[in-house]
XYZ file of C-alpha atoms in Angstrom:
719
model
C -23.561 -1.920 47.354
C -23.845 -1.773 44.105
C -21.980 -4.889 41.449
C -19.091 -1.759 40.763
C -18.475 -1.769 43.958
C -18.073 -4.957 44.399
C -15.765 -5.236 42.113
C -13.604 -2.784 43.757
C -13.633 -4.668 47.393
C -12.619 -7.962 45.932
C -10.111 -5.898 44.078
C -9.426 -7.201 40.997
C -6.113 -9.474 39.480
C -3.526 -7.306 37.575
C -5.292 -4.380 39.230
C -3.462 -1.537 39.676
C -4.787 1.251 41.774
C -6.134 4.717 40.490
C -5.284 2.841 36.950
C -9.322 4.074 36.283
C -11.028 0.580 35.596
C -13.855 1.455 38.937
C -14.579 4.715 37.342
C -15.502 3.169 34.262
C -16.934 0.341 35.777
C -19.190 3.338 37.387
C -20.162 4.740 34.541
C -21.138 1.528 32.512
C -23.140 0.563 35.933
C -25.603 3.828 34.874
C -26.967 2.464 32.013
C -25.661 -1.022 31.467
C -27.765 -4.094 32.756
C -25.517 -5.272 36.313
C -25.155 -9.066 34.081
C -23.402 -8.171 31.031
C -20.887 -5.980 34.328
C -19.283 -9.919 34.802
C -18.067 -9.733 31.271
C -16.573 -6.879 30.700
C -14.340 -7.493 34.517
C -12.743 -10.428 32.326
C -12.202 -8.837 29.626
C -10.452 -6.458 31.931
C -8.849 -8.810 33.992
C -7.031 -10.219 30.892
C -6.242 -7.140 29.023
C -4.064 -5.994 32.211
C -2.875 -9.536 33.236
C -1.302 -9.431 28.535
C -0.144 -5.722 29.533
C 1.668 -6.616 32.553
C 4.942 -4.834 32.934
C 3.983 -2.352 29.895
C 4.181 1.394 29.805
C 3.197 4.031 27.395
C 6.001 7.002 26.476
C 4.398 9.113 29.180
C 5.549 6.748 31.784
C 1.815 4.996 32.834
C 1.057 1.397 33.135
C 0.104 0.466 29.602
C -3.600 -0.603 30.952
C -4.236 2.989 31.447
C -4.197 3.192 27.819
C -7.533 0.731 27.126
C -9.630 0.850 30.629
C -9.411 5.058 28.799
C -10.786 3.981 25.460
C -13.522 1.870 26.768
C -14.172 4.879 29.143
C -14.700 7.341 25.615
C -17.539 5.269 24.835
C -18.810 4.354 28.021
C -19.766 8.008 27.523
C -21.034 7.537 24.714
C -23.285 4.646 25.919
C -21.871 2.239 23.860
C -22.633 -1.579 23.989
C -20.880 -4.096 26.078
C -19.182 -5.672 23.301
C -17.608 -2.636 22.545
C -17.006 -1.730 26.138
C -15.274 -5.578 25.897
C -13.389 -4.412 22.184
C -12.275 -1.086 23.270
C -10.293 -3.253 26.297
C -9.015 -5.729 24.714
C -7.484 -3.058 21.422
C -4.353 -3.473 21.667
C -3.986 -7.048 22.929
C -3.117 -8.646 19.544
C -0.868 -6.027 18.220
C 1.021 -5.156 21.134
C 1.151 -8.794 23.538
C 1.499 -12.658 23.027
C -2.668 -12.769 23.100
C -3.951 -13.974 20.127
C -7.923 -13.015 17.973
C -8.543 -17.115 17.945
C -8.120 -16.860 21.898
C -9.451 -13.641 22.239
C -12.569 -15.621 20.183
C -12.551 -17.999 22.646
C -13.100 -16.324 25.938
C -14.706 -13.593 24.744
C -16.881 -14.774 21.319
C -17.142 -13.866 18.432
C -18.161 -10.505 17.977
C -15.398 -9.786 20.433
C -13.461 -11.310 18.324
C -14.321 -9.578 15.303
C -14.347 -5.937 16.797
C -10.642 -6.789 17.921
C -9.212 -8.408 14.489
C -10.746 -4.943 12.838
C -9.279 -2.403 15.382
C -5.888 -4.485 15.133
C -5.349 -4.256 11.294
C -6.704 -0.612 11.536
C -3.798 -0.120 14.043
C -0.928 -0.913 11.366
C -2.217 2.215 8.576
C -0.643 5.153 8.579
C -1.442 7.971 6.459
C 1.284 10.504 6.183
C 3.272 7.529 3.478
C 2.761 7.884 -0.711
C -0.581 8.756 -1.820
C -0.896 5.457 -3.543
C -0.247 3.446 0.199
C -2.592 5.909 1.769
C -5.796 4.338 -0.559
C -4.827 1.135 -0.054
C -4.902 1.890 3.667
C -8.807 3.813 2.807
C -9.724 0.627 1.219
C -9.008 -1.794 3.909
C -10.236 0.583 7.036
C -13.919 1.487 4.730
C -13.444 -3.026 4.428
C -13.494 -3.175 8.520
C -16.065 -0.445 8.997
C -18.750 -1.700 6.269
C -18.442 -5.086 8.244
C -18.942 -3.607 11.369
C -19.747 0.222 12.367
C -18.232 0.054 16.055
C -15.216 -0.915 14.645
C -13.908 2.605 13.846
C -15.774 4.078 16.752
C -13.308 2.396 19.039
C -10.891 3.482 17.024
C -12.129 6.843 17.371
C -12.122 6.410 21.270
C -8.252 5.045 20.817
C -7.328 8.250 18.194
C -9.050 10.762 21.136
C -6.913 9.133 24.343
C -4.030 9.581 21.803
C -4.159 12.877 21.479
C -5.032 13.719 24.825
C -1.146 12.410 25.850
C 0.081 13.343 22.659
C 2.742 15.661 24.690
C 5.010 12.282 25.362
C 5.898 12.057 21.844
C 8.415 13.755 20.154
C 7.571 16.908 18.066
C 7.817 15.546 14.889
C 5.137 12.586 15.461
C 3.219 15.122 17.322
C 2.568 16.908 13.754
C 2.270 13.933 11.890
C -0.055 12.522 13.764
C -2.012 15.997 14.500
C -2.104 16.226 11.092
C -3.840 12.466 10.332
C -5.518 13.981 13.050
C -7.721 16.448 11.296
C -7.196 15.172 7.881
C -8.678 12.041 8.268
C -10.244 11.087 12.127
C -12.246 14.266 12.766
C -13.615 14.154 9.275
C -14.572 10.626 9.962
C -16.593 11.294 13.039
C -18.438 14.479 11.829
C -19.298 11.851 8.778
C -20.593 9.774 11.623
C -22.913 12.437 12.975
C -20.282 11.853 16.277
C -20.572 15.723 17.028
C -18.408 14.923 21.030
C -15.692 12.996 19.003
C -15.555 15.498 16.692
C -14.849 18.406 18.514
C -12.209 16.901 20.592
C -10.077 15.491 18.165
C -10.004 19.086 16.145
C -9.577 21.875 19.040
C -6.633 18.591 19.578
C -5.121 18.392 16.238
C -5.350 22.457 15.671
C -3.471 23.170 18.845
C -0.677 20.457 18.099
C -0.689 20.867 14.192
C -0.637 24.946 14.687
C -0.009 25.837 18.121
C 0.606 29.747 17.016
C -2.824 30.331 15.163
C -4.643 28.135 18.098
C -2.664 30.331 20.640
C -3.319 33.510 19.137
C -7.556 32.386 18.132
C -7.691 31.931 21.870
C -6.686 34.816 23.344
C -8.980 36.508 21.242
C -11.700 34.435 21.631
C -11.321 34.746 25.912
C -10.566 39.186 25.247
C -13.737 39.096 22.600
C -15.434 36.351 24.809
C -16.436 37.673 28.821
C -19.259 40.730 27.101
C -20.623 38.354 25.104
C -21.212 35.209 27.419
C -23.506 38.699 29.819
C -25.356 39.314 27.133
C -26.133 35.023 26.098
C -26.936 35.177 29.731
C -29.229 38.325 29.820
C -30.120 36.599 25.791
C -31.032 32.957 28.134
C -33.130 34.598 30.437
C -35.416 36.351 28.157
C -36.378 33.520 25.918
C -36.628 30.800 28.714
C -39.156 33.082 30.187
C -41.580 34.349 27.919
C -41.454 30.624 26.056
C -42.541 30.094 29.944
C -45.384 32.391 29.792
C -46.389 30.781 25.729
C -46.387 27.111 28.231
C -43.587 25.612 25.969
C -40.895 23.413 28.374
C -38.275 23.673 27.546
C -34.182 23.902 27.861
C -32.692 26.482 26.978
C -28.745 26.890 27.360
C -25.671 28.973 25.548
C -23.492 27.180 23.087
C -19.474 28.479 21.791
C -18.633 27.547 18.380
C -15.818 25.302 19.250
C -12.384 26.987 18.282
C -11.131 24.920 15.155
C -14.504 25.534 13.166
C -14.445 29.417 13.897
C -11.020 29.301 12.391
C -12.046 27.242 9.254
C -14.430 28.778 8.305
C -12.298 32.670 8.470
C -10.037 31.015 6.237
C -12.456 29.557 4.173
C -14.450 33.364 3.793
C -11.497 35.472 4.576
C -12.497 37.177 6.951
C -12.007 38.572 10.512
C -12.658 37.098 13.826
C -15.230 39.939 14.491
C -16.798 39.453 11.240
C -18.314 35.397 12.423
C -21.823 35.883 12.866
C -22.697 32.429 14.586
C -19.400 32.650 17.264
C -21.506 32.689 20.630
C -25.573 30.942 20.396
C -28.717 28.835 22.310
C -29.945 26.844 21.702
C -33.089 25.003 23.036
C -34.690 21.869 23.323
C -37.991 20.731 23.316
C -40.753 18.089 22.929
C -40.989 17.594 19.733
C -41.141 18.728 16.151
C -44.155 20.869 16.545
C -42.401 22.986 19.224
C -39.564 23.703 17.452
C -41.690 25.470 14.857
C -43.558 27.002 17.214
C -40.420 28.929 19.470
C -39.195 29.656 15.324
C -42.172 31.855 15.519
C -41.957 32.740 19.391
C -37.635 33.698 18.308
C -38.445 35.667 15.926
C -40.997 37.581 17.222
C -38.824 38.327 20.462
C -36.246 38.727 17.628
C -35.189 40.627 14.472
C -34.560 37.689 11.840
C -30.521 37.624 9.081
C -32.015 37.980 5.639
C -31.242 34.039 4.084
C -29.466 32.651 7.734
C -32.477 30.455 8.565
C -31.683 26.254 7.216
C -34.441 24.015 8.323
C -32.330 20.644 8.567
C -35.152 19.084 10.406
C -37.154 18.614 7.319
C -33.728 18.019 5.426
C -31.393 16.976 7.688
C -27.334 16.780 7.578
C -25.813 13.985 5.263
C -24.863 12.749 8.665
C -28.301 12.374 9.965
C -28.071 15.950 11.415
C -31.089 17.271 12.666
C -31.962 21.295 13.667
C -33.799 24.474 13.227
C -30.916 27.137 12.679
C -31.593 31.067 12.042
C -29.110 33.638 13.409
C -31.554 36.743 15.267
C -29.987 40.473 15.439
C -29.994 40.593 19.845
C -30.757 43.554 22.528
C -27.156 44.502 21.181
C -28.157 44.404 17.468
C -24.597 41.740 17.569
C -26.068 38.043 15.676
C -26.395 35.422 17.405
C -27.708 32.086 15.961
C -30.409 30.175 17.890
C -30.781 26.318 17.202
C -33.913 24.864 18.232
C -34.296 20.748 18.041
C -35.688 17.969 20.188
C -34.041 15.173 22.555
C -33.543 13.369 20.297
C -31.818 15.542 17.366
C -29.765 16.470 20.239
C -28.892 13.233 21.228
C -28.158 12.560 17.715
C -26.225 15.691 17.071
C -23.503 14.805 20.133
C -23.299 10.877 20.131
C -24.515 10.276 16.079
C -24.506 6.454 14.862
C -22.986 5.750 18.494
C -27.008 6.936 20.113
C -29.215 4.019 21.328
C -26.656 1.343 20.176
C -26.761 0.044 24.114
C -30.358 -0.877 22.950
C -29.500 -3.263 19.551
C -29.504 -5.882 21.511
C -33.315 -5.959 22.182
C -34.606 -3.264 19.782
C -32.728 -4.635 16.587
C -33.897 -1.606 14.354
C -32.050 0.733 12.405
C -31.384 4.110 13.436
C -31.445 6.543 9.914
C -28.401 8.280 10.967
C -26.266 4.053 10.533
C -28.547 3.941 7.918
C -27.052 6.971 5.849
C -23.493 5.830 7.294
C -23.623 2.367 5.393
C -25.373 3.688 2.301
C -22.440 6.897 2.399
C -20.532 3.464 3.041
C -21.545 1.419 0.335
C -20.948 3.887 -2.175
C -17.247 4.332 -1.403
C -17.107 0.860 -1.685
C -19.160 0.592 -5.343
C -17.276 3.656 -6.514
C -13.764 1.858 -5.568
C -13.444 -0.761 -7.929
C -13.459 1.499 -10.753
C -10.884 4.282 -9.264
C -7.250 3.426 -9.448
C -5.306 4.153 -6.344
C -5.466 8.289 -6.486
C -8.529 8.329 -7.587
C -9.842 6.745 -4.877
C -8.020 8.592 -1.991
C -9.416 11.457 -4.024
C -13.452 10.354 -3.428
C -12.611 9.639 0.213
C -11.613 13.182 0.854
C -14.435 14.675 -1.355
C -16.763 12.776 0.675
C -15.176 13.356 3.866
C -16.531 16.955 3.903
C -19.637 17.736 2.414
C -20.720 21.099 2.136
C -24.344 21.283 1.311
C -26.798 22.032 -1.488
C -30.289 20.894 -1.954
C -31.565 20.342 -4.876
C -34.861 19.314 -6.689
C -35.810 15.976 -9.481
C -38.755 17.277 -11.755
C -40.832 15.341 -9.711
C -40.531 17.033 -6.303
C -37.570 14.769 -4.814
C -34.973 16.111 -2.704
C -31.098 15.619 -3.854
C -28.297 16.864 -1.458
C -25.118 17.590 -3.354
C -21.560 18.856 -2.086
C -21.295 22.824 -3.007
C -19.662 24.240 -6.467
C -22.056 20.758 -7.641
C -23.185 21.011 -11.005
C -25.754 19.831 -13.616
C -23.222 16.989 -14.493
C -23.097 16.210 -11.174
C -26.556 16.620 -10.461
C -27.243 14.096 -13.340
C -24.227 11.327 -12.228
C -26.222 11.726 -8.758
C -29.747 10.732 -10.385
C -28.162 7.808 -12.192
C -24.808 7.089 -13.801
C -26.864 6.065 -17.192
C -28.542 9.865 -17.009
C -24.633 11.719 -16.479
C -22.588 9.454 -19.732
C -26.068 10.877 -22.218
C -26.214 14.218 -20.482
C -26.146 17.019 -23.815
C -27.549 19.654 -21.677
C -29.949 20.873 -18.584
C -32.479 23.469 -17.274
C -32.147 24.541 -13.844
C -35.558 26.293 -12.786
C -37.114 25.531 -16.728
C -34.025 28.089 -18.135
C -31.428 25.913 -20.271
C -28.052 26.657 -19.097
C -24.588 25.170 -18.984
C -23.582 22.590 -17.906
C -20.362 23.574 -15.713
C -23.973 25.999 -14.196
C -23.386 25.625 -10.383
C -26.149 24.917 -7.996
C -27.730 26.938 -5.840
C -30.520 25.797 -2.679
C -33.596 25.485 -3.626
C -33.659 24.713 -7.430
C -35.096 22.892 -9.923
C -32.567 21.013 -11.516
C -34.121 18.534 -15.174
C -31.268 16.389 -17.176
C -32.070 16.444 -21.019
C -30.618 12.759 -22.393
C -29.222 11.027 -25.926
C -28.796 8.058 -26.837
C -25.970 8.858 -29.089
C -23.939 11.532 -26.310
C -21.101 9.852 -24.038
C -19.382 11.983 -21.473
C -17.069 15.096 -22.218
C -12.998 15.092 -20.673
C -13.176 18.509 -19.879
C -16.566 17.135 -17.513
C -14.179 16.363 -14.893
C -12.310 19.787 -14.642
C -15.416 21.005 -13.338
C -17.767 18.318 -12.033
C -17.839 18.004 -7.948
C -18.878 14.493 -6.888
C -16.441 11.365 -6.156
C -19.451 9.310 -8.340
C -19.346 11.956 -11.150
C -15.763 12.246 -11.522
C -15.011 8.088 -11.386
C -18.024 7.554 -13.827
C -17.106 9.713 -16.511
C -12.953 8.676 -16.002
C -14.311 4.824 -16.026
C -16.039 6.024 -18.693
C -12.930 7.373 -20.698
C -10.639 4.716 -19.561
C -12.798 2.590 -21.332
C -12.994 3.894 -24.389
C -8.256 4.730 -24.194
C -8.589 1.215 -23.967
C -10.968 0.295 -26.817
C -8.913 2.923 -28.906
C -5.434 1.569 -28.173
C -6.577 -1.557 -28.932
C -7.036 -0.551 -32.801
C -3.976 1.647 -32.037
C -1.931 -1.994 -30.904
C -3.216 -4.033 -33.368
C -1.988 -2.362 -36.772
C 1.435 -1.325 -35.253
C 1.879 -5.236 -33.966
C 0.542 -6.447 -37.451
C 3.064 -4.218 -39.368
C 5.824 -4.257 -37.678
C 5.467 -8.314 -37.690
C 6.031 -7.645 -41.972
C 9.520 -7.892 -42.352
C 9.686 -11.670 -41.239
C 6.831 -12.631 -43.688
C 4.330 -12.693 -40.520
C 0.988 -12.080 -40.370
C -1.328 -11.808 -37.067
C -4.344 -14.128 -38.473
C -1.999 -16.750 -39.183
C 0.027 -16.726 -36.121
C -0.474 -20.294 -34.551
C -1.722 -20.333 -30.757
C 1.525 -22.164 -29.961
C 4.210 -19.331 -30.671
C 1.546 -17.392 -29.357
C 1.109 -18.317 -25.942
C 4.992 -18.639 -24.978
C 5.523 -15.127 -25.656
C 2.751 -14.095 -23.886
C 2.759 -15.805 -20.370
C 6.988 -14.333 -21.053
C 5.679 -11.286 -21.297
C 3.340 -11.762 -18.274
C 0.026 -10.701 -20.133
C -3.345 -12.505 -20.372
C -4.452 -12.503 -23.324
C -3.398 -11.458 -27.356
C -6.039 -8.268 -26.370
C -4.353 -7.083 -24.189
C -0.960 -6.988 -25.596
C -2.504 -4.978 -28.231
C -3.751 -2.495 -25.506
C 0.235 -2.285 -23.725
C 1.489 -1.669 -27.204
C -0.616 0.729 -28.746
C -0.675 2.741 -25.223
C 3.682 2.617 -25.615
C 4.350 0.309 -22.815
C 5.555 -1.975 -24.796
C 7.071 -1.915 -28.478
C 5.557 -3.585 -31.384
C 9.306 -4.212 -33.575
C 10.535 -6.115 -29.951
C 7.202 -7.994 -29.767
C 6.678 -8.366 -33.067
C 10.891 -10.139 -32.669
C 9.552 -12.346 -30.173
C 7.043 -13.969 -31.460
C 9.725 -14.367 -35.366
C 12.561 -16.217 -32.722
C 9.431 -18.389 -31.278
C 8.801 -20.185 -34.616
C 11.594 -22.859 -32.503
C 15.468 -21.894 -32.964
C 15.788 -20.010 -36.434
C 18.529 -17.756 -34.427
C 20.378 -20.195 -32.389
C 23.225 -16.693 -32.266
C 20.552 -14.828 -30.540
C 19.567 -17.338 -28.970
C 22.397 -17.663 -26.900
C 22.803 -14.116 -26.438
C 19.757 -13.919 -23.658
C 20.517 -13.454 -20.291
C 19.090 -14.647 -17.496
C 15.596 -11.543 -16.612
C 17.438 -9.093 -15.158
C 15.764 -5.923 -15.822
C 12.287 -5.197 -15.887
C 10.838 -3.853 -19.207
C 13.091 -6.192 -21.378
C 11.659 -9.436 -21.735
C 11.524 -11.871 -24.049
C 14.668 -9.199 -24.794
C 18.045 -9.684 -26.160
C 20.035 -7.615 -23.527
C 23.978 -6.530 -23.499
C 25.346 -4.535 -20.291
C 27.588 -0.798 -22.386
C 30.962 -1.419 -21.188
C 31.230 2.261 -21.017
C 29.484 3.022 -17.758
C 28.923 -1.139 -16.672
C 25.393 -1.126 -14.852
C 24.650 -2.826 -12.223
C 21.861 -3.356 -10.120
C 21.010 -0.016 -7.913
C 22.106 2.173 -10.681
C 19.075 4.070 -12.385
C 19.541 2.965 -15.538
C 17.622 3.555 -19.691
C 17.865 1.028 -22.471
C 18.982 1.844 -25.594
C 17.728 -0.062 -28.759
C 21.149 -1.009 -31.212
C 21.323 -2.284 -34.068
C 22.462 -5.525 -33.473
C 23.226 -6.001 -30.479
C 19.319 -5.789 -28.686
C 18.993 -3.414 -25.970
C 21.925 -2.409 -24.380
C 21.604 -1.179 -21.137
C 23.260 1.951 -20.069
C 23.825 4.209 -17.027
C 21.424 6.999 -16.930
C 24.180 9.430 -16.726
C 26.779 7.621 -18.302
C 28.855 10.040 -20.528
C 28.024 8.202 -24.017
C 24.467 8.546 -24.187
C 25.336 12.169 -24.816
C 25.501 11.070 -28.725
C 21.547 9.303 -29.098
C 20.040 12.067 -27.487
C 18.612 13.131 -30.814
C 17.762 9.439 -30.916
C 14.676 9.330 -28.161
C 12.356 6.370 -30.050
C 15.294 4.231 -29.276
C 15.310 4.454 -25.889
C 13.126 2.645 -23.566
C 12.928 3.268 -19.934
C 13.709 -0.198 -17.993
C 14.783 -1.113 -14.241
C 15.882 -4.073 -11.667
C 14.387 -6.518 -10.538
C 13.567 -7.081 -7.483
C 16.566 -9.181 -6.722
C 18.623 -10.406 -10.307
C 20.880 -13.049 -9.199
C 24.148 -12.964 -11.120
C 27.132 -11.548 -10.659
C 27.741 -8.576 -13.081
C 30.883 -6.606 -14.328
C 33.012 -2.661 -12.626
C 35.670 -1.771 -13.460
C 37.103 0.849 -10.529
C 40.821 2.565 -10.907
C 43.110 2.382 -8.004
C 45.468 5.160 -7.119
C 48.555 3.953 -5.397
C 52.236 4.486 -4.570
C 54.184 2.759 -6.205
C 55.804 -0.041 -3.838
C 56.552 -3.699 -3.663
C 53.871 -5.923 -3.533
C 50.688 -2.984 -3.118
C 48.981 -5.359 -6.193
C 48.913 -8.251 -3.830
C 47.669 -6.921 -0.667
C 44.803 -4.710 -2.675
C 44.003 -7.905 -4.648
C 43.462 -9.976 -0.851
C 41.709 -6.946 0.308
C 39.158 -7.637 -3.064
C 38.885 -11.232 -2.344
C 38.085 -10.054 1.114
C 35.024 -8.618 0.204
C 33.784 -11.642 -1.714
C 34.779 -10.498 -5.161
C 36.198 -12.134 -8.468
C 38.646 -10.045 -10.059
C 37.780 -10.555 -14.040
C 41.225 -8.534 -15.085
C 43.704 -6.131 -13.816
C 46.217 -3.922 -15.758
C 49.150 -1.196 -14.055
C 49.721 1.909 -15.160
C 52.937 3.487 -14.197
C 52.856 7.553 -13.273
C 56.008 9.213 -12.186
C 54.775 9.604 -8.823
C 53.103 6.220 -8.693
C 50.439 4.070 -10.887
C 46.588 3.139 -11.252
C 45.971 -0.132 -10.879
C 42.844 -0.697 -12.882
C 40.320 -3.447 -11.554
C 37.024 -5.175 -13.333
C 35.161 -7.237 -10.774
C 32.599 -9.120 -10.620
C 29.498 -7.508 -8.037
C 26.343 -8.365 -7.080
C 24.965 -5.163 -6.835
C 26.491 -1.239 -5.402
C 25.631 -2.373 -2.348
C 28.822 -5.649 -2.443
C 30.790 -2.870 -4.813
C 30.471 -0.309 -1.284
C 31.991 -3.343 0.746
C 34.223 -3.850 -2.367
C 36.096 -0.335 -2.316
C 35.837 0.422 1.979
C 38.537 -2.032 2.195
C 40.829 -1.156 -0.994
C 40.869 2.251 1.239
C 41.969 1.625 3.949
C 45.167 -0.162 2.597
C 48.194 1.090 3.341
C 49.325 3.420 0.108
C 46.006 3.564 -1.354
C 45.396 7.573 -2.525
C 42.074 6.952 -3.738
C 38.853 4.780 -5.402
C 36.909 5.109 -8.177
C 34.690 3.512 -10.038
C 34.238 4.418 -13.970
C 31.089 5.426 -15.105
C 31.674 6.230 -18.189
């Protein structure tokens, strides 16, 4: 009896009939050493115990999900540590289980994986661009530490997509969209075709169900005849190879539906114009046979010009290797033939997951894994030079690498995205080469720097020591490395220029105070820098030069810090309520009574410092011709004081109504600063000036007043 069968006979604690663990064990038993299985059983028992009583949206016991995730990884033949992490991947997020507890029971290796996946589960890709970019950074950090983290996450996403119909339509679309934009491209980038194709098909059918159905119906209708032709060609080729003494496995293949859709969109063509919807795959023993088979295929069928690709000599960026040729079959219909070895076929299907179970014995790193780590390493370097949005763009560019292969003058091959230019090539060689690039030659001919590169071209870059990147380059480079390097250089240049301008503006602003930057004592400068939250004087110059700080205001702060020259001004300084007014004299407009929660703007007023108005204040209309005096400001997160606000209450004219309204105001924990009553023919208008904390507090007061019998309406004075 096998170990898996013995385990099933024992009826594990926490196990449920039909939860799939028995099938998982059978798969694991087919490739893992028997001594690895008890630890996996322990992980299952622990996970089943802590998830006891939990259900998925579908109503299934929750434990069925981690088992399904583990089974997806088992089908990729991942190691025991990955399987344990899959069984435990939701423990930290959804139960009382902790990472230290997992570390103690299952070891550091499994704890690191579970912790990494738990952090990824917190990511949400439908957020704002900057937040999304920060999420990417976290994902890359987890992947860089251990690539198995993303494998567990990809398996998790695959099972969630298989069972997505239990969610609301809105959630289905959101999850399907991020699956197509993020997870499927990552699976492709890591070479795991089996997961990539399933994620794309599930994502496409959920996100664009109508287009999916139309395309699927069209493929089904055209597929019958094509499959019969394909079977005939397979038989012909198999017999011919056997006659030549070549042992080969010949199979038919169909391009999966989302790849067809993408090609139709990219090339703006009809389904009937896609040449590689159906094809033949030939698997042989070694590389030499691959090229022999290619010759035989071209003898049997006429090759289509320009449609041969040698991905064995020049592998794709994710490590994929194969020979591709498109030929005209017996009926004249184009047919793609792929030729590869068994090892190449395994890598094509499983990418970095191929042969992972042998890593415990064989510490060598596969070429595919090296490529994946090199990609991650490159992105990790770029993230330090880019802001969040640029980093997001970097990831998106690198997740969708199309292929152009060009040569250096020394004969080395560089792989670049389609649409790349000589400037992209220069930065791919080295950042310094890109920064000093002045001209380029393609196949020994001088060409403009924005020329698009084509496969097989030899590119030579001409440099000069005095050269520097040009802003126009950003408009036509396509690689993330080039774009980030150019922007980083231009930012540095802008910073240097801003520093010089800021210093000049601040020097001029200090002249009315008879002060000079050179003579200012550090004891005077330091408190101002601290109040502004700036580290050093150079940074202050840059802020002023870029317009983020106003030179006359900063000069006034430096002048006031002489030791209390203007006690009246110092007495009028308010606690810091408004961001952007640090250290300034701040007043609040009495025309609109702005309070926290209002959209506000600052106006530089002679003798009053910065006056804060609500953006909708009618008084601002008179200031429109003085834009130089406007200052963008915003409320700090939690102003810790009360603000004046004025409300007008239209009421009937009856005795005791004023007292009732005042009582309701007091019940909302609000103080009345002043009140007046204007009598009218049909009632009265009671005007209250109140002290409130923010808009929410004021809204509570207004709700209380509206419920008073005799109150006909309440409005806020807002300019």
